[in-house]
Coordinates of C-alpha atoms in Angstrom, one line a residue:
Chain A
M698 CA 80.3 115.2 92.9
S699 CA 81.0 116.2 96.5
S700 CA 81.3 112.6 98.0
F701 CA 83.6 111.8 94.8
K702 CA 86.1 114.6 95.0
Q703 CA 87.3 116.7 97.6
Y704 CA 86.9 120.1 97.1
S705 CA 90.5 121.6 95.3
I706 CA 91.0 125.3 94.1
L707 CA 93.1 123.9 91.3
P708 CA 91.1 123.8 87.8
G709 CA 90.9 120.9 84.9
F710 CA 90.2 118.2 87.2
N711 CA 87.2 117.4 84.8
L712 CA 89.2 118.1 81.7
A713 CA 92.3 116.0 82.8
L714 CA 90.2 113.0 84.3
G715 CA 87.8 112.7 81.4
F716 CA 90.7 112.8 78.8
T717 CA 92.3 109.9 81.0
L718 CA 89.3 107.6 81.1
L719 CA 88.1 108.4 77.7
Y720 CA 92.0 107.3 76.5
L721 CA 92.2 104.6 78.7
S722 CA 89.0 103.1 77.5
L723 CA 89.3 103.6 73.9
I724 CA 93.5 102.4 73.9
V725 CA 93.1 99.7 76.8
L726 CA 89.8 99.1 78.4
I727 CA 87.8 98.4 75.4
P728 CA 90.4 96.5 73.0
L729 CA 91.2 94.1 76.4
S730 CA 87.8 93.4 77.3
A731 CA 87.3 92.2 73.2
A732 CA 89.2 89.1 74.2
F733 CA 86.7 88.4 76.9
I734 CA 83.8 89.2 75.5
R735 CA 85.0 86.9 72.2
T736 CA 85.5 83.9 74.2
A737 CA 82.1 84.6 76.1
E738 CA 80.8 83.5 72.2
L739 CA 82.2 79.7 73.0
T740 CA 80.6 77.5 75.7
W741 CA 82.4 76.1 78.7
P742 CA 83.5 73.0 77.3
E743 CA 84.4 74.5 74.0
F744 CA 86.6 77.0 76.1
W745 CA 87.8 74.1 78.0
S746 CA 88.6 71.8 75.2
I747 CA 90.7 74.6 73.4
A748 CA 92.6 75.7 76.5
T749 CA 93.5 71.7 77.4
T750 CA 95.0 69.7 74.4
P751 CA 98.3 68.2 75.1
R752 CA 100.1 70.6 72.7
V753 CA 98.2 73.8 75.0
L754 CA 99.3 71.9 78.6
A755 CA 103.1 71.4 77.1
S756 CA 103.5 74.8 76.1
Y757 CA 101.8 75.9 79.7
R758 CA 104.2 74.0 81.5
L759 CA 107.6 74.9 79.3
T760 CA 106.5 78.5 80.0
F761 CA 105.6 78.3 83.6
G762 CA 108.7 76.0 84.3
A763 CA 111.3 78.3 82.0
S764 CA 110.0 81.3 83.3
F765 CA 110.0 80.1 87.3
A766 CA 113.1 78.8 86.5
A767 CA 114.7 82.2 85.3
A768 CA 112.9 84.1 87.9
T769 CA 114.9 82.1 90.4
V770 CA 118.1 82.3 89.0
N771 CA 117.8 86.5 88.7
A772 CA 116.5 86.7 92.4
F773 CA 119.6 85.2 93.3
F774 CA 121.8 87.0 91.2
G775 CA 119.7 89.9 91.2
L776 CA 120.2 90.4 95.0
L777 CA 124.0 89.5 94.4
V778 CA 124.2 92.3 91.9
A779 CA 122.5 94.5 93.9
W780 CA 124.5 94.0 97.1
V781 CA 127.8 94.7 95.1
L782 CA 126.6 98.2 93.7
V783 CA 125.4 99.5 96.9
R784 CA 127.6 98.0 99.5
Y785 CA 131.0 97.7 97.7
H786 CA 133.1 100.2 95.0
F787 CA 135.1 98.8 92.2
P788 CA 136.2 100.6 89.1
G789 CA 133.6 101.1 86.4
K790 CA 130.8 100.6 89.3
K791 CA 128.8 103.6 87.7
I792 CA 128.8 102.0 84.1
V793 CA 128.0 98.5 85.2
D794 CA 124.9 100.2 87.6
A795 CA 123.5 102.0 84.2
L796 CA 124.1 98.6 82.0
V797 CA 122.0 96.8 84.6
D798 CA 119.1 98.2 82.5
L799 CA 120.3 97.3 79.1
P800 CA 117.4 94.3 79.1
F801 CA 114.8 97.1 79.4
A802 CA 116.4 99.4 76.7
L803 CA 117.3 96.4 73.9
P804 CA 114.6 95.8 71.8
T805 CA 113.4 92.0 72.7
A806 CA 114.2 91.0 69.2
V807 CA 117.7 92.1 69.3
A808 CA 118.4 90.4 72.5
G809 CA 117.2 87.2 70.7
I810 CA 119.1 87.0 67.5
A811 CA 122.0 87.9 69.6
L812 CA 121.7 85.1 72.3
T813 CA 121.0 82.8 69.6
A814 CA 124.1 83.6 67.8
L815 CA 125.9 83.1 71.2
Y816 CA 124.8 79.9 72.3
A817 CA 124.5 78.1 68.8
G818 CA 126.9 75.1 68.3
N819 CA 129.4 77.4 66.9
G820 CA 128.8 80.4 68.7
W821 CA 131.1 82.3 71.0
I822 CA 129.6 80.2 74.3
G823 CA 127.9 77.5 72.4
Q824 CA 131.4 76.1 71.5
F825 CA 132.1 75.6 74.7
L826 CA 129.0 74.0 76.4
E827 CA 128.3 71.7 73.0
P828 CA 131.8 69.3 74.1
L829 CA 130.4 69.1 77.5
G830 CA 127.0 67.7 75.9
I831 CA 125.3 70.8 76.6
K832 CA 122.8 72.3 74.0
V833 CA 121.5 75.9 74.7
A834 CA 120.1 77.2 71.5
F835 CA 116.9 76.0 70.0
T836 CA 116.1 73.5 73.2
P837 CA 114.3 74.8 76.7
L838 CA 117.3 75.7 77.8
G839 CA 117.6 78.6 75.5
I840 CA 114.2 79.7 76.5
F841 CA 115.5 79.8 80.2
V842 CA 118.6 81.8 78.8
A843 CA 116.3 84.3 77.4
L844 CA 114.2 84.8 79.8
T845 CA 117.1 84.8 82.5
F846 CA 118.4 88.1 80.3
I847 CA 115.1 90.3 80.1
G848 CA 114.2 89.4 83.8
L849 CA 117.5 90.7 85.7
P850 CA 116.9 94.1 86.1
F851 CA 113.3 93.8 87.6
V852 CA 115.3 92.2 90.7
V853 CA 118.2 94.3 91.0
R854 CA 116.0 97.6 90.7
T855 CA 113.7 96.7 93.4
V856 CA 116.0 95.3 95.8
Q857 CA 118.7 98.5 95.4
P858 CA 116.6 101.1 96.9
V859 CA 115.5 98.8 99.8
L860 CA 119.2 98.0 100.4
E861 CA 120.2 101.3 100.2
D862 CA 118.0 102.4 102.7
I863 CA 118.9 99.8 105.3
E864 CA 120.7 101.5 108.3
T865 CA 124.1 100.6 109.5
E866 CA 122.8 101.1 113.0
L867 CA 121.0 97.7 112.8
E868 CA 123.8 96.0 111.8
E869 CA 126.7 97.5 114.1
A870 CA 123.9 96.3 117.0
A871 CA 124.0 92.8 115.8
A872 CA 127.8 93.2 115.6
T873 CA 128.1 94.6 119.5
L874 CA 125.8 91.4 120.4
G875 CA 128.3 89.3 118.9
A876 CA 126.6 88.0 115.4
N877 CA 129.0 87.3 113.1
R878 CA 128.7 88.9 109.6
W879 CA 126.9 85.8 107.8
Q880 CA 124.9 85.9 111.2
T881 CA 123.7 89.6 110.4
F882 CA 122.7 88.8 106.9
T883 CA 120.6 86.1 107.6
R884 CA 118.9 87.6 110.4
V885 CA 118.8 90.9 110.3
I886 CA 119.5 91.8 106.6
F887 CA 117.9 89.6 104.7
P888 CA 114.4 89.9 106.2
A889 CA 114.3 93.2 105.7
L890 CA 115.2 92.8 101.9
Y891 CA 112.8 89.7 101.8
P892 CA 109.5 91.5 100.5
A893 CA 111.4 93.5 97.8
L894 CA 113.3 90.5 96.6
M895 CA 109.8 88.8 96.2
T896 CA 108.2 91.7 94.2
G897 CA 111.5 91.7 92.2
F898 CA 111.0 87.9 91.8
A899 CA 107.3 88.0 91.0
L900 CA 108.0 91.1 88.4
A901 CA 110.6 89.3 86.7
F902 CA 108.4 86.2 86.4
A903 CA 105.2 88.0 85.1
R904 CA 107.2 89.4 82.7
A905 CA 109.1 86.2 81.4
I906 CA 105.3 84.5 80.8
G907 CA 104.2 86.9 78.6
E908 CA 107.7 87.4 76.7
Y909 CA 108.1 86.6 73.1
G910 CA 110.6 88.4 71.1
S911 CA 113.7 87.1 72.8
V912 CA 112.6 83.6 73.1
I913 CA 111.1 82.7 69.7
F914 CA 114.6 82.9 68.1
I915 CA 116.5 80.7 70.0
A916 CA 113.5 78.5 71.2
G917 CA 113.8 76.2 68.3
N918 CA 109.8 76.3 68.6
M919 CA 109.1 72.5 68.0
P920 CA 105.6 71.7 69.3
M921 CA 105.3 69.8 72.6
I922 CA 109.0 70.4 73.2
S923 CA 110.6 74.0 72.8
E924 CA 106.9 76.0 72.1
I925 CA 105.7 78.7 74.8
T926 CA 102.4 79.8 75.0
P927 CA 102.7 83.3 73.1
L928 CA 104.5 81.7 70.2
L929 CA 101.1 79.1 70.2
I930 CA 98.5 82.0 69.9
I931 CA 100.5 83.9 66.9
T932 CA 100.6 80.1 65.3
K933 CA 96.7 79.8 65.8
L934 CA 96.1 83.1 64.3
E935 CA 98.4 82.7 61.6
Q936 CA 96.0 79.5 60.8
Y937 CA 92.8 81.8 61.0
D938 CA 92.0 80.0 64.2
Y939 CA 90.5 83.0 66.1
A940 CA 88.6 81.6 68.7
G941 CA 91.7 79.4 69.5
A942 CA 94.0 82.5 70.2
T943 CA 91.2 84.3 71.9
A944 CA 90.8 81.5 74.0
L945 CA 94.4 81.3 75.1
S946 CA 95.0 84.9 75.2
V947 CA 92.1 85.0 77.8
V948 CA 94.0 82.5 79.5
M949 CA 97.2 84.5 79.5
L950 CA 95.4 87.8 80.8
V951 CA 93.8 85.8 83.7
I952 CA 97.3 84.7 84.6
S953 CA 98.7 88.5 84.2
F954 CA 96.1 90.0 86.2
T955 CA 96.4 87.3 89.0
L956 CA 100.2 88.0 89.5
L957 CA 99.5 91.8 88.9
L958 CA 97.5 91.3 92.1
I959 CA 100.5 89.5 93.6
I960 CA 102.5 91.8 93.0
N961 CA 100.5 94.9 94.3
L962 CA 99.9 92.9 97.7
L963 CA 103.7 92.2 97.5
Q964 CA 104.7 95.6 97.1
W965 CA 102.1 96.8 99.7
W966 CA 103.8 94.3 102.2
S967 CA 107.2 95.7 101.0
R968 CA 106.2 99.2 101.7
R969 CA 104.5 98.1 105.5
R970 CA 108.0 96.5 106.3
S971 CA 110.2 99.3 105.3
M972 CA 108.0 101.9 107.4
Q973 CA 108.1 99.7 110.4
A974 CA 111.9 99.3 109.9
Chain B
M442 CA 124.2 108.0 102.2
V443 CA 124.1 110.6 105.2
E444 CA 127.2 111.2 107.0
P445 CA 127.6 109.0 110.3
A446 CA 126.6 111.3 113.0
P447 CA 129.6 112.2 115.0
Q448 CA 128.4 110.3 118.3
H449 CA 128.5 106.9 115.9
A450 CA 132.2 107.9 114.8
S451 CA 133.7 107.0 118.4
L452 CA 131.5 103.7 118.0
R453 CA 132.7 103.0 114.4
T454 CA 136.6 103.0 116.1
I455 CA 135.6 101.0 118.8
M456 CA 133.8 98.4 116.4
T457 CA 136.8 97.5 114.6
T458 CA 138.5 94.4 114.6
T459 CA 142.3 94.0 114.4
I460 CA 143.5 91.3 112.0
T461 CA 146.8 90.2 111.7
F462 CA 148.1 88.3 108.2
P463 CA 150.9 86.3 109.5
L464 CA 152.1 85.9 105.9
A465 CA 152.0 89.2 104.9
G466 CA 152.8 90.7 108.4
K467 CA 150.6 93.6 107.8
T468 CA 148.0 94.6 110.3
F469 CA 144.8 96.4 109.3
R470 CA 141.8 96.9 110.8
Q471 CA 138.3 95.9 109.4
R472 CA 134.7 97.3 110.1
A473 CA 132.4 94.5 112.2
T474 CA 129.8 96.0 109.6
Q475 CA 132.2 94.9 106.3
E476 CA 132.7 91.6 105.4
P477 CA 136.6 90.2 105.0
V478 CA 138.3 91.5 101.8
W479 CA 138.3 87.8 100.2
V480 CA 134.6 87.8 100.3
R481 CA 134.0 91.2 99.3
R482 CA 136.4 90.2 95.7
S483 CA 134.8 87.0 95.3
L484 CA 130.7 88.3 95.7
I485 CA 132.2 91.5 93.2
G486 CA 133.9 88.8 90.9
L487 CA 131.0 86.6 90.7
A488 CA 128.7 89.5 90.1
L489 CA 131.0 90.7 87.4
V490 CA 131.1 87.3 85.6
F491 CA 127.2 86.8 85.7
L492 CA 126.7 90.5 84.3
T493 CA 129.4 89.5 81.5
L494 CA 128.1 86.7 80.4
F495 CA 124.5 87.5 80.2
L496 CA 124.6 91.5 79.5
F497 CA 127.8 92.3 78.2
V498 CA 128.8 89.8 75.8
P499 CA 125.5 89.6 74.3
L500 CA 125.8 93.6 73.7
I501 CA 128.9 93.3 72.1
S502 CA 128.4 90.5 69.9
V503 CA 125.4 92.5 68.2
F504 CA 128.6 94.9 67.4
Y505 CA 130.8 92.3 66.3
E506 CA 128.5 90.5 64.1
A507 CA 127.0 93.3 62.2
L508 CA 130.6 94.2 61.3
K509 CA 132.1 90.8 60.7
K510 CA 131.5 91.2 57.1
G511 CA 133.3 94.0 56.7
M512 CA 132.1 97.9 56.5
E513 CA 130.7 97.7 52.9
V514 CA 128.0 95.0 54.0
Y515 CA 127.1 96.8 57.2
V516 CA 126.6 100.2 54.9
A517 CA 124.6 98.1 52.0
A518 CA 123.1 96.6 54.8
I519 CA 121.5 99.7 56.3
T520 CA 120.7 101.9 53.3
D521 CA 119.0 98.9 51.6
P522 CA 115.7 100.6 50.3
D523 CA 113.3 98.2 52.9
A524 CA 115.8 98.9 55.6
V525 CA 115.2 102.8 55.0
S526 CA 111.7 102.4 54.6
A527 CA 112.2 100.5 58.2
I528 CA 113.6 102.9 59.8
K529 CA 111.3 105.7 58.6
L530 CA 108.3 103.6 59.8
T531 CA 109.7 103.1 63.2
L532 CA 110.6 106.8 63.6
L533 CA 106.9 107.7 62.5
V534 CA 105.4 105.4 64.7
A535 CA 107.7 106.7 67.6
A536 CA 107.0 110.4 66.7
I537 CA 103.2 109.3 67.1
A538 CA 103.1 107.3 70.1
V539 CA 105.7 109.2 72.4
P540 CA 103.5 112.7 71.9
L541 CA 100.3 110.8 72.6
N542 CA 101.4 109.1 75.8
L543 CA 103.0 112.3 76.7
I544 CA 99.5 114.2 77.0
F545 CA 97.8 111.2 78.3
G546 CA 100.9 111.1 81.1
I547 CA 100.6 114.7 81.9
A548 CA 96.7 114.5 82.1
A549 CA 96.7 111.5 84.4
A550 CA 99.2 112.8 86.6
W551 CA 97.3 116.1 86.7
A552 CA 94.2 114.5 87.6
I553 CA 95.4 112.0 90.0
A554 CA 98.2 113.6 92.0
K555 CA 96.8 117.3 92.1
F556 CA 93.2 116.1 93.4
E557 CA 91.5 113.7 95.5
F558 CA 88.7 111.3 94.4
R559 CA 87.7 107.9 95.1
G560 CA 88.9 105.0 92.9
K561 CA 92.0 106.6 92.8
N562 CA 94.2 103.2 93.4
L563 CA 92.1 101.3 90.6
L564 CA 92.9 104.3 88.1
I565 CA 96.3 104.1 88.7
T566 CA 96.2 99.8 88.5
L567 CA 94.4 100.5 85.2
I568 CA 97.2 102.6 84.1
D569 CA 99.6 99.9 84.6
L570 CA 97.7 97.3 83.2
P571 CA 99.7 97.1 80.0
F572 CA 103.2 96.2 81.1
S573 CA 101.5 92.9 82.5
V574 CA 99.9 91.9 79.2
S575 CA 101.8 89.9 77.2
P576 CA 102.8 91.9 73.8
V577 CA 101.7 88.7 71.7
V578 CA 98.0 89.4 73.5
S579 CA 98.4 93.4 73.1
G580 CA 98.6 93.3 69.4
L581 CA 95.5 90.3 69.3
I582 CA 93.2 92.2 70.9
Y583 CA 93.6 95.0 68.0
V584 CA 93.0 92.2 65.5
L585 CA 89.9 91.4 67.6
V586 CA 88.7 94.9 67.1
F587 CA 89.5 96.0 63.5
G588 CA 90.4 93.0 62.0
L589 CA 88.0 91.3 59.2
Q590 CA 86.8 89.0 61.9
G591 CA 86.7 92.1 64.6
W592 CA 84.1 94.2 65.5
L593 CA 84.5 97.1 63.4
G594 CA 86.1 94.9 60.5
P595 CA 82.9 94.8 58.0
W596 CA 82.2 98.5 58.4
L597 CA 86.0 99.2 57.6
A598 CA 86.5 97.3 54.7
E599 CA 83.1 98.9 53.8
H600 CA 84.8 102.1 53.8
D601 CA 88.1 100.7 52.5
L602 CA 89.7 101.6 55.5
K603 CA 92.7 99.1 56.4
I604 CA 94.0 99.2 60.4
I605 CA 95.4 95.7 60.8
F606 CA 98.2 94.8 58.6
A607 CA 98.6 98.5 58.0
V608 CA 100.4 101.3 59.6
P609 CA 97.7 102.7 62.1
G610 CA 97.4 99.1 63.5
I611 CA 101.0 99.6 64.3
V612 CA 101.0 102.8 65.6
L613 CA 97.7 101.6 68.0
A614 CA 99.6 98.5 68.9
T615 CA 102.7 100.6 70.0
V616 CA 100.4 102.8 71.8
F617 CA 99.0 100.4 74.0
V618 CA 102.5 98.9 75.2
T619 CA 103.8 102.4 75.9
V620 CA 100.9 103.7 77.4
P621 CA 102.4 103.7 81.3
F622 CA 105.5 104.7 80.8
I623 CA 105.4 108.8 81.2
A624 CA 102.1 108.6 83.5
R625 CA 104.0 106.4 86.0
E626 CA 107.3 108.6 86.0
L627 CA 104.8 111.8 86.7
I628 CA 102.5 111.0 89.1
P629 CA 105.2 110.1 92.1
L630 CA 106.6 113.1 91.1
M631 CA 103.6 115.1 90.8
Q632 CA 102.7 113.5 94.3
A633 CA 105.9 114.3 96.0
Q634 CA 105.7 118.2 94.9
G635 CA 102.2 118.6 96.2
T636 CA 99.8 121.4 95.4
E637 CA 100.9 124.4 97.4
E638 CA 102.7 125.9 94.2
E639 CA 100.0 125.3 92.2
E640 CA 97.5 126.7 94.4
A641 CA 99.8 130.4 95.3
A642 CA 99.3 130.9 91.3
V643 CA 95.8 130.5 90.8
V644 CA 94.9 132.8 94.4
L645 CA 97.3 135.3 92.5
G646 CA 94.8 135.1 89.5
A647 CA 96.6 132.7 87.1
S648 CA 94.7 130.7 84.5
G649 CA 94.7 127.1 84.8
W650 CA 96.9 127.0 81.7
Q651 CA 99.2 129.7 83.1
T652 CA 99.5 127.5 86.3
F653 CA 100.3 124.4 84.5
Y654 CA 103.0 126.1 82.1
H655 CA 104.8 128.3 84.5
V656 CA 104.6 126.5 87.7
T657 CA 104.2 122.9 87.1
L658 CA 106.1 122.2 83.6
P659 CA 109.0 123.6 84.7
N660 CA 108.9 121.3 88.2
I661 CA 108.0 118.2 86.0
K662 CA 110.5 118.9 83.1
W663 CA 113.1 116.4 83.7
G664 CA 110.7 113.4 84.6
L665 CA 108.9 114.1 81.5
L666 CA 111.7 114.0 79.8
Y667 CA 113.0 110.6 81.4
G668 CA 109.6 109.0 80.6
A669 CA 109.7 110.3 77.1
I670 CA 113.1 108.3 76.8
L671 CA 111.9 105.5 78.2
C672 CA 108.3 105.5 76.2
N673 CA 110.6 106.2 73.0
A674 CA 113.2 103.2 73.7
R675 CA 110.1 100.7 73.9
A676 CA 107.9 102.5 71.1
M677 CA 111.1 101.8 68.8
G678 CA 112.0 98.2 69.9
E679 CA 108.2 97.0 70.2
F680 CA 108.3 93.4 68.6
G681 CA 105.7 91.0 69.8
A682 CA 102.4 93.3 69.4
V683 CA 103.3 94.9 66.6
S684 CA 104.2 91.7 64.6
V685 CA 100.6 90.3 65.4
V686 CA 99.1 93.7 63.7
S687 CA 101.9 94.3 60.9
G688 CA 101.1 91.5 58.5
H689 CA 105.0 91.9 57.7
I690 CA 105.0 93.7 54.3
R691 CA 108.2 94.6 53.1
G692 CA 109.0 98.2 52.8
S693 CA 105.6 99.3 53.6
T694 CA 104.9 97.4 57.2
N695 CA 107.9 96.3 58.4
T696 CA 109.2 98.4 61.5
M697 CA 113.2 97.9 62.5
P698 CA 112.7 95.0 64.6
L699 CA 110.7 93.2 62.2
H700 CA 112.8 93.9 59.3
V701 CA 115.6 92.4 61.8
E702 CA 113.3 88.9 62.0
I703 CA 112.8 88.9 58.4
L704 CA 116.4 89.2 57.6
Y705 CA 117.3 86.5 60.3
N706 CA 115.1 84.1 59.0
E707 CA 116.4 84.0 55.5
Y708 CA 119.7 83.7 56.9
N709 CA 121.1 87.1 56.3
F710 CA 122.3 87.1 59.3
A711 CA 124.8 90.4 58.2
A712 CA 122.0 92.5 57.5
A713 CA 120.0 91.5 60.3
F714 CA 122.8 92.3 62.8
A715 CA 123.9 95.6 61.0
V716 CA 119.9 96.6 61.4
A717 CA 120.2 95.3 65.2
S718 CA 123.1 97.2 65.9
L719 CA 121.2 100.4 65.1
L720 CA 118.5 99.5 67.4
A721 CA 121.4 98.4 70.1
L722 CA 122.6 102.2 69.8
L723 CA 119.6 103.6 70.4
A724 CA 119.5 101.7 73.8
L725 CA 122.8 102.5 74.4
V726 CA 121.7 106.4 74.1
T727 CA 118.8 105.8 75.8
L728 CA 120.7 104.3 79.0
A729 CA 123.2 107.3 78.8
L730 CA 120.4 109.5 78.8
K731 CA 118.8 107.9 81.4
T732 CA 121.7 108.0 83.5
L733 CA 122.4 111.3 82.9
I734 CA 119.0 112.7 84.0
E735 CA 119.3 110.7 87.4
F736 CA 122.6 112.2 88.1
R737 CA 121.3 115.4 87.6
N738 CA 118.6 114.6 90.0
K739 CA 120.6 113.8 92.4
Q740 CA 122.8 116.7 92.5
H741 CA 119.8 118.8 92.6
Q742 CA 118.4 117.1 95.3
K743 CA 121.6 117.5 97.1
Q744 CA 121.6 121.1 96.7
R745 CA 118.3 121.3 97.8
G746 CA 119.3 119.5 100.9
L747 CA 121.7 122.2 101.3
E748 CA 119.6 125.1 101.3

């Protein structure tokens, strides 16, 4: 015991840690392990054939492609929004700042039906895009729009605090040494923001991969074309194909855990970078 | 931001460039660490256009679509018996999930922030795990444990207990997706506060509960509230996980987001948006309270800094 925990005069360690571990085991760890244990009942070739049918492969391509595109757009606009919120003053800034978190607070189903109504052929935004030949609702483009919506706060909220902490002395030094604003941004400010930006990108990407509620309304859900992997899991469940649904969920879990590991490494890098600065 | 130290003030005056606009005939000074006005304005403009298209317009459209057919249709939609039962179930689920995760959050933060033990970082990662799991998978794992084909399924069926496609399953799935919210608010907060105040209380003879109630709780109450508000918003709005375990039985296992989906799929758009507008209001109240607490914290920190 002494090597496991440092001595403290405060009481309640055993109770608090015991309850924490019990709760986590019952709510999170045992149910999650069920997915892996049930999948282990399959042989490797069985698992592989379930996880790589053409329809499943198409859903991976779509899920990853749309998530990557949405996270990239979010990285760009998230940086822009964070920059504008930290560096500039304009009327209504406080309200805008608060509303950036809207995608966190708004239930995904509400976001889904709202975006679908907007981007449908007769919607507020869709009616201007349709004559140009751009269909958004019920196509993969709609999935991209929904994923962009839900991912935006991740980039803004990871970049914003780092940007607030950058000292103006660095920029003044760059200016006295003859750098123009663009050079200062690309050579001084951006390198300091880069780890946080990557973290935000990875968080938005990870969230987008698992997203379900906001996507299914706008996606159209056509097999091979606009069917995301989480939806495919639900479809399999509704057909009582538990082995198939479980196998796909294990694929998703392994991807999520890998991304979680990458995000932790990025955050560690980000902290180290800001400590050096 | 910290006020510039006096020695920098002179530097700032040196580091301004004088720009003359020939047309306006005006002269003004621009700081070397600031962008020209036109760059600033276009960046602000671009950011606002993006936010308007992607955030504000969808939000406004929810209320517009809800009220498009008039107040009568709106009121009818939210007082419909199925809608009322969905609202009640959503409130019930949140009323169970939030307190459970509140107790968990306090216990986890007490162990992690006030003590040093091995494997702490692993424990913190495990607490965050539900955030990285797809909502659909979060629901599915409970089907694997409690469903008819699941580990406990046959035993539950024998004893006539229903968890999947019933309220307990909805509660469990909601608890799963909201596990990290309060704990991750409290852990950094309690770590920053250290253990000295609690140690002083214990040395002076306070019991563990007295120490927690009179020393720790007053220090963390705003963080606790902050976490609880975010946890509540997610608990009431969760869709994917709940959708898998609910069975979509109208008037009995439908939460508000699921009711929105059913109405929408029946092409009853006005009613779907009416129920959705209640959830959007919840989101706005959540954001307002969150901003208020953040503002209060900043004021508090400033005061502490002045003392």
